[in-house]
CSV table of C-alpha atoms in Angstrom, one decimal:
chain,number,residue,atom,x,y,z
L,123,UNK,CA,0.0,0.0,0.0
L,124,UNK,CA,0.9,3.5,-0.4
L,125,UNK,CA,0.0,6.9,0.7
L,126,UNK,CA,-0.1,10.3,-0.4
L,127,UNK,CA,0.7,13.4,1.4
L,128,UNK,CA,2.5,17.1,2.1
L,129,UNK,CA,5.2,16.6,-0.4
L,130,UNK,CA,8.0,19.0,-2.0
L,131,UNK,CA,5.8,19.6,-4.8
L,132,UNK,CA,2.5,20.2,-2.3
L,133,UNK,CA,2.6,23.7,-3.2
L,134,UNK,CA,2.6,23.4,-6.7
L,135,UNK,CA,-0.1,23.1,-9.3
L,136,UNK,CA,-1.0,20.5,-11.2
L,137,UNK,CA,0.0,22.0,-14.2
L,138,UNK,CA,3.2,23.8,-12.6
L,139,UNK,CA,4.4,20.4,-11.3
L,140,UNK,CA,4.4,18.3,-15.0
L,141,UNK,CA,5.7,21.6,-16.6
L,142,UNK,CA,8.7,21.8,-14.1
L,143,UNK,CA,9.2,17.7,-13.3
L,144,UNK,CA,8.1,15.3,-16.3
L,145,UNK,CA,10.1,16.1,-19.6
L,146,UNK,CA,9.6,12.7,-21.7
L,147,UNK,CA,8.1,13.9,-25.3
L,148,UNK,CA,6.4,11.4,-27.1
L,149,UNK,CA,8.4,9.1,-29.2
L,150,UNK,CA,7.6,9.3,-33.3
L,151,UNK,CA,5.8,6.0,-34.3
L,152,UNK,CA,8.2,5.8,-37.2
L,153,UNK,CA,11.2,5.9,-34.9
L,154,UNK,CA,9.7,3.8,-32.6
L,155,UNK,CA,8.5,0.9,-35.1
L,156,UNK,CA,12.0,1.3,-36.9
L,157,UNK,CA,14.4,1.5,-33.3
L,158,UNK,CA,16.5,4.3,-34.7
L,159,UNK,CA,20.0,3.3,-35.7
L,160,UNK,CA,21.2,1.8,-33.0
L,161,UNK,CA,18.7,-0.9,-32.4
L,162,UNK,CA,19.6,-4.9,-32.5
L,163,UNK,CA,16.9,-6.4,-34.6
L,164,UNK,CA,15.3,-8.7,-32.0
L,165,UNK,CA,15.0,-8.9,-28.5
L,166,UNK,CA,17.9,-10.3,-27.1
L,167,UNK,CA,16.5,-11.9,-24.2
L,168,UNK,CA,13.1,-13.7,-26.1
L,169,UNK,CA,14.5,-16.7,-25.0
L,170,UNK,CA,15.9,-16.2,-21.7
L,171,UNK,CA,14.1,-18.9,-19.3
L,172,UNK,CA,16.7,-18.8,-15.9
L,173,UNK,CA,14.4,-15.9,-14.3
L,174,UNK,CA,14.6,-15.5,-10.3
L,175,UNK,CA,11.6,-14.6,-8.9
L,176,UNK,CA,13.0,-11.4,-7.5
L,177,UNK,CA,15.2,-8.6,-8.4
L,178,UNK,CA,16.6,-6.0,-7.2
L,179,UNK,CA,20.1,-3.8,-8.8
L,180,UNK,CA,21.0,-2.0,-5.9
L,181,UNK,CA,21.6,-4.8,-3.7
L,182,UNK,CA,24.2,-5.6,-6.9
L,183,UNK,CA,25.4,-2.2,-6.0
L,184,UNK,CA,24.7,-1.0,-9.8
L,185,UNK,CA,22.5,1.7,-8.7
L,186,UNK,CA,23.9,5.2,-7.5
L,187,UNK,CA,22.4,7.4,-5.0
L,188,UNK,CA,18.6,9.3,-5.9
L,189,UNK,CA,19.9,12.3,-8.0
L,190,UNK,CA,17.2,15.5,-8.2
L,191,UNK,CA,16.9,16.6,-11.2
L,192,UNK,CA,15.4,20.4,-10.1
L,193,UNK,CA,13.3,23.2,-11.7
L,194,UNK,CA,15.0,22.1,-15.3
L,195,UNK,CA,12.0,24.6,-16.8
L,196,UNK,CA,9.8,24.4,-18.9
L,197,UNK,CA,9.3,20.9,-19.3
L,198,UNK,CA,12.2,18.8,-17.6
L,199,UNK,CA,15.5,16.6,-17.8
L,200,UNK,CA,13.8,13.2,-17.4
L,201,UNK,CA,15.0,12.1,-20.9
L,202,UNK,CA,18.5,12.5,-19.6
L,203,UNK,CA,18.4,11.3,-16.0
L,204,UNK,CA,16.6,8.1,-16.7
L,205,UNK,CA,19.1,6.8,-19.3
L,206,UNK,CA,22.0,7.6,-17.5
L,207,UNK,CA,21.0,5.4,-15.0
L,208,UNK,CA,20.6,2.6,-16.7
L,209,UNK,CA,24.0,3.3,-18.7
L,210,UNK,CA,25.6,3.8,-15.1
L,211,UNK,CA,24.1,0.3,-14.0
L,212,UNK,CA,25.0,-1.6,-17.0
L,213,UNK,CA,28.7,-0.8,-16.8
L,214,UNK,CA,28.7,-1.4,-12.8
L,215,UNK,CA,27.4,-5.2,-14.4
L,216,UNK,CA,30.1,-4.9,-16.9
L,217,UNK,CA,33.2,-4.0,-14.9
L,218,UNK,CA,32.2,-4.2,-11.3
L,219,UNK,CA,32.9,-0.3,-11.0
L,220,UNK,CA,29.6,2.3,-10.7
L,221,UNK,CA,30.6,5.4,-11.3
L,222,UNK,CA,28.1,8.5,-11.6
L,223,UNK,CA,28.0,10.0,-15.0
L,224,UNK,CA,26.9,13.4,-16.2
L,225,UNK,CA,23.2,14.2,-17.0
L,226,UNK,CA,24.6,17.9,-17.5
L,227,UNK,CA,26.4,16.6,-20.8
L,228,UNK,CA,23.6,15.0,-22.4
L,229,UNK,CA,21.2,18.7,-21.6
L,230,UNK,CA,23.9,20.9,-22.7
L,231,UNK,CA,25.1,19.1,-26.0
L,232,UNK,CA,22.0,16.9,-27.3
L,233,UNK,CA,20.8,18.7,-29.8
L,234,UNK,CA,17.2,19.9,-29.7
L,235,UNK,CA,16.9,18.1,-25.9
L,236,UNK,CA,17.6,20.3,-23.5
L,237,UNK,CA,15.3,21.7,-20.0
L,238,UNK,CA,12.1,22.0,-22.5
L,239,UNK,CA,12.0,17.9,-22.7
L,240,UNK,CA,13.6,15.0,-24.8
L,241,UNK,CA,13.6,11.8,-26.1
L,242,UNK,CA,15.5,9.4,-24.1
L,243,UNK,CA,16.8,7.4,-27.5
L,244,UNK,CA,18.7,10.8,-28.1
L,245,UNK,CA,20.6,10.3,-24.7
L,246,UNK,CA,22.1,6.8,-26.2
L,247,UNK,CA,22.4,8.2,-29.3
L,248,UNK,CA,25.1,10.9,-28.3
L,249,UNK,CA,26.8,8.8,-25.9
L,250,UNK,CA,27.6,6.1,-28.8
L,251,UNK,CA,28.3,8.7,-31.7
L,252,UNK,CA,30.1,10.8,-28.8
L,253,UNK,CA,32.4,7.8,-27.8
L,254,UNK,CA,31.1,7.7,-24.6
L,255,UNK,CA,29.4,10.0,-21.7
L,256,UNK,CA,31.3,12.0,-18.8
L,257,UNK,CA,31.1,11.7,-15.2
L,258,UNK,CA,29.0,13.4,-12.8
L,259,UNK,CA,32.4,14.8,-11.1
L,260,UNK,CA,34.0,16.3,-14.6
L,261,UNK,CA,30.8,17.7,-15.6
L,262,UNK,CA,28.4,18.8,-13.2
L,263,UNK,CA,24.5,18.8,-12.8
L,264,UNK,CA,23.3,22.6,-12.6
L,265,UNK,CA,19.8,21.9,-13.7
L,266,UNK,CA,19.8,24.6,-16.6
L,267,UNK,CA,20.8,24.6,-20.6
L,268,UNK,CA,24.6,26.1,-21.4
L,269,UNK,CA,26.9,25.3,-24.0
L,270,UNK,CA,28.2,22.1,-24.6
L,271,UNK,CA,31.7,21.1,-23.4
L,272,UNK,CA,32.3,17.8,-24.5
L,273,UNK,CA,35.3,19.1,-26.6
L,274,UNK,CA,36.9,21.1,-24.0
L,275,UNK,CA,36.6,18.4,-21.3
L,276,UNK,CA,38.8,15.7,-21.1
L,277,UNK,CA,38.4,12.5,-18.7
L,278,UNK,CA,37.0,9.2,-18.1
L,279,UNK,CA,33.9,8.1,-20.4
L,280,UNK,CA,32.0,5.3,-20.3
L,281,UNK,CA,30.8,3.9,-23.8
L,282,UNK,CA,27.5,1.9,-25.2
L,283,UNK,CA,27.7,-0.2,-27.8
L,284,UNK,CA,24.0,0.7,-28.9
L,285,UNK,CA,20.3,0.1,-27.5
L,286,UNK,CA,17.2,-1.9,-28.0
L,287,UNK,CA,13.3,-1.3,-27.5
L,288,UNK,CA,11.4,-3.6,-25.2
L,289,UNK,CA,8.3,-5.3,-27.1
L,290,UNK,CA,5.6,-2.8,-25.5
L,291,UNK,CA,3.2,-4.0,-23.9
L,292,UNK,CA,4.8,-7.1,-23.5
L,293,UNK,CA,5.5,-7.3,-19.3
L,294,UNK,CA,7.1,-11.0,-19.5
L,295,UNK,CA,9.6,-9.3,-21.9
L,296,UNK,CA,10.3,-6.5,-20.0
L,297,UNK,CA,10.5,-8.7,-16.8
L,298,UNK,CA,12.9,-10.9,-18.7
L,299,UNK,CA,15.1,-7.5,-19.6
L,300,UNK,CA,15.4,-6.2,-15.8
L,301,UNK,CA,16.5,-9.4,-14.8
L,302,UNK,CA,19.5,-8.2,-17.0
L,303,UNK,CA,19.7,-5.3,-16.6
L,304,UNK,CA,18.2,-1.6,-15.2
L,305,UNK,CA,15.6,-0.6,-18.0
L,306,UNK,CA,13.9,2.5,-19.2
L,307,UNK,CA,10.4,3.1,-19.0
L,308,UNK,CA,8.0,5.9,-19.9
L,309,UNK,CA,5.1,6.8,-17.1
L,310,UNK,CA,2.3,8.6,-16.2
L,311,UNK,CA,3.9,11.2,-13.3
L,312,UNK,CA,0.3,12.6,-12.2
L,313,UNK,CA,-0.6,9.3,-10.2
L,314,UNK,CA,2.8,10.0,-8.1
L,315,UNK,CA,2.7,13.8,-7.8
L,316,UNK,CA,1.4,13.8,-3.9
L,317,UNK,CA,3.2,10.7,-3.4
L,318,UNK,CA,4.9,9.9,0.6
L,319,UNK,CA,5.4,6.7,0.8
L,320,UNK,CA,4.7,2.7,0.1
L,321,UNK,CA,4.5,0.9,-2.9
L,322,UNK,CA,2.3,2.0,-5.7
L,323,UNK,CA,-0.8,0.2,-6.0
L,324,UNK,CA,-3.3,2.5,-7.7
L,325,UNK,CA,-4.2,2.6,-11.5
L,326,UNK,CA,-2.2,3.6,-14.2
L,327,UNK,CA,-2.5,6.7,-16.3
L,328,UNK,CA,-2.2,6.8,-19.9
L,329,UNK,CA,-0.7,10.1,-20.9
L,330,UNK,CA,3.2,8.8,-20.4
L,331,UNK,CA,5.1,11.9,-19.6
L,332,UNK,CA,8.0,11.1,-17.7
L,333,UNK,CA,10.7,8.4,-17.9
L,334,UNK,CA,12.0,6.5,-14.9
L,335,UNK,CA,14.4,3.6,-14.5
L,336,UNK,CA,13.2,0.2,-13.6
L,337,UNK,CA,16.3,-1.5,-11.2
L,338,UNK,CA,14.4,-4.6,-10.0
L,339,UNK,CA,10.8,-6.4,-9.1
L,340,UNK,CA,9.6,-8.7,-6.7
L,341,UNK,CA,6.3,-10.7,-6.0
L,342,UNK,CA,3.1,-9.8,-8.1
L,343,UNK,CA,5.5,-8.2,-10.5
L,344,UNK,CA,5.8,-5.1,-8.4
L,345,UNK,CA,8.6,-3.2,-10.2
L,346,UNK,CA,11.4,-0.9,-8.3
L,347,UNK,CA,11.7,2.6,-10.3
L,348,UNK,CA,13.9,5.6,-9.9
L,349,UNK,CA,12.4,8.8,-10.2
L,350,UNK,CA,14.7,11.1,-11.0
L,351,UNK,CA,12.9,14.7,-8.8
């Protein structure tokens, strides 16, 4: 069960709240039906069977600490914080090492993706043609648009090889993906905006507006998320 309550965003309006904390635009069916150009052509785990009946990344330690992702007006950085996390868990799975990488990159130099919302596809898409994404340390998290950096700044960067679409509305697929690995998901924020505490139990909305990363699930396929606020 969960339960609602006086929250940071209390004093905020409806309105204000998915203007200054959501940020995921809706993904072009074209794009979507064709996975961009760095899509696999299948679903790499289709035929995965070995699935534990729970999971849960950070007690793999491949889950940093909750960032806040601030008043990044109008819309939000969602599109950057939720893919970063998954990148920063999948190379803790790789290499044993989690490091924090830089959502600050990715709203600075991503072009047409900055405070005013984004596609999380474009994330993945610099990091691969950018040879790789920053860290949190050599690039900072200031919550507003500036000029991008990534030529100026030299340091570590940790690299993707490309990325892949979950069959939608498919939930023993994407169960089968988060045994993997942490995943990227698009939700409906207004359930959760006087959220306090609990697991989520209520209904889902429909208007997806902000992306979250899934790091585990348990009994009843009740899903652990990030929510990057």
């Amino acid at each position: 069960l969960y339960t609602l309550g006086i929250n940071a965003f209390a004093d905020l309006s409806t309105e204000e709240f998915v203007a200054t904390h959501t940020g995921s635009r809706p993904h072009s069916p074209s794009r979507i039906k064709s996975g961009g150009d760095l899509t696999t052509t299948s679903f790499r785990f289709e035929n995965l069977t070995d699935i534990p009946l729970y999971k849960d990344w950070r007690d793999y330690g491949a889950v940093t600490p909750i960032k806040d992702q601030g008043d990044c007006v109008y819309i939000g950085s969602c599109w950057a914080f939720a893919p970063v996390a998954a990148v920063e868990g999948l190379h803790q799975i790789k290499t044993g090492n989690l490091i924090s990488l830089s959502e600050q990159e990715l709203l600075d130099c991503v072009e047409n993706d900055h405070c005013d919302g984004g596609i999380m596809t474009d994330s993945y898409d610099f990091i691969h043609k950018n040879h790789g994404i920053l860290t949190e340390e050599e690039y900072p998290y200031n919550a507003t648009t500036g000029q991008c950096k990534t030529k100026t700044l030299e340091g570590e960067r940790v690299r993707i090889k490309g990325f892949e679409y979950v069959p939608s509305n498919n939930e023993d697929a994407l169960l089968k993906a988060v045994t993997k690995q942490p995943v990227v998901v698009r939700v409906d924020s207004s359930r959760f905006e006087h959220y306090k505490t609990g697991i989520y139990n209520g209904e889902c909305g429909t208007e997806l507006d902000h992306e979250v990363t899934l790091i585990g699930y348990g009994s009843e396929l009740k899903m652990v998320t990030i929510i990057g606020w």
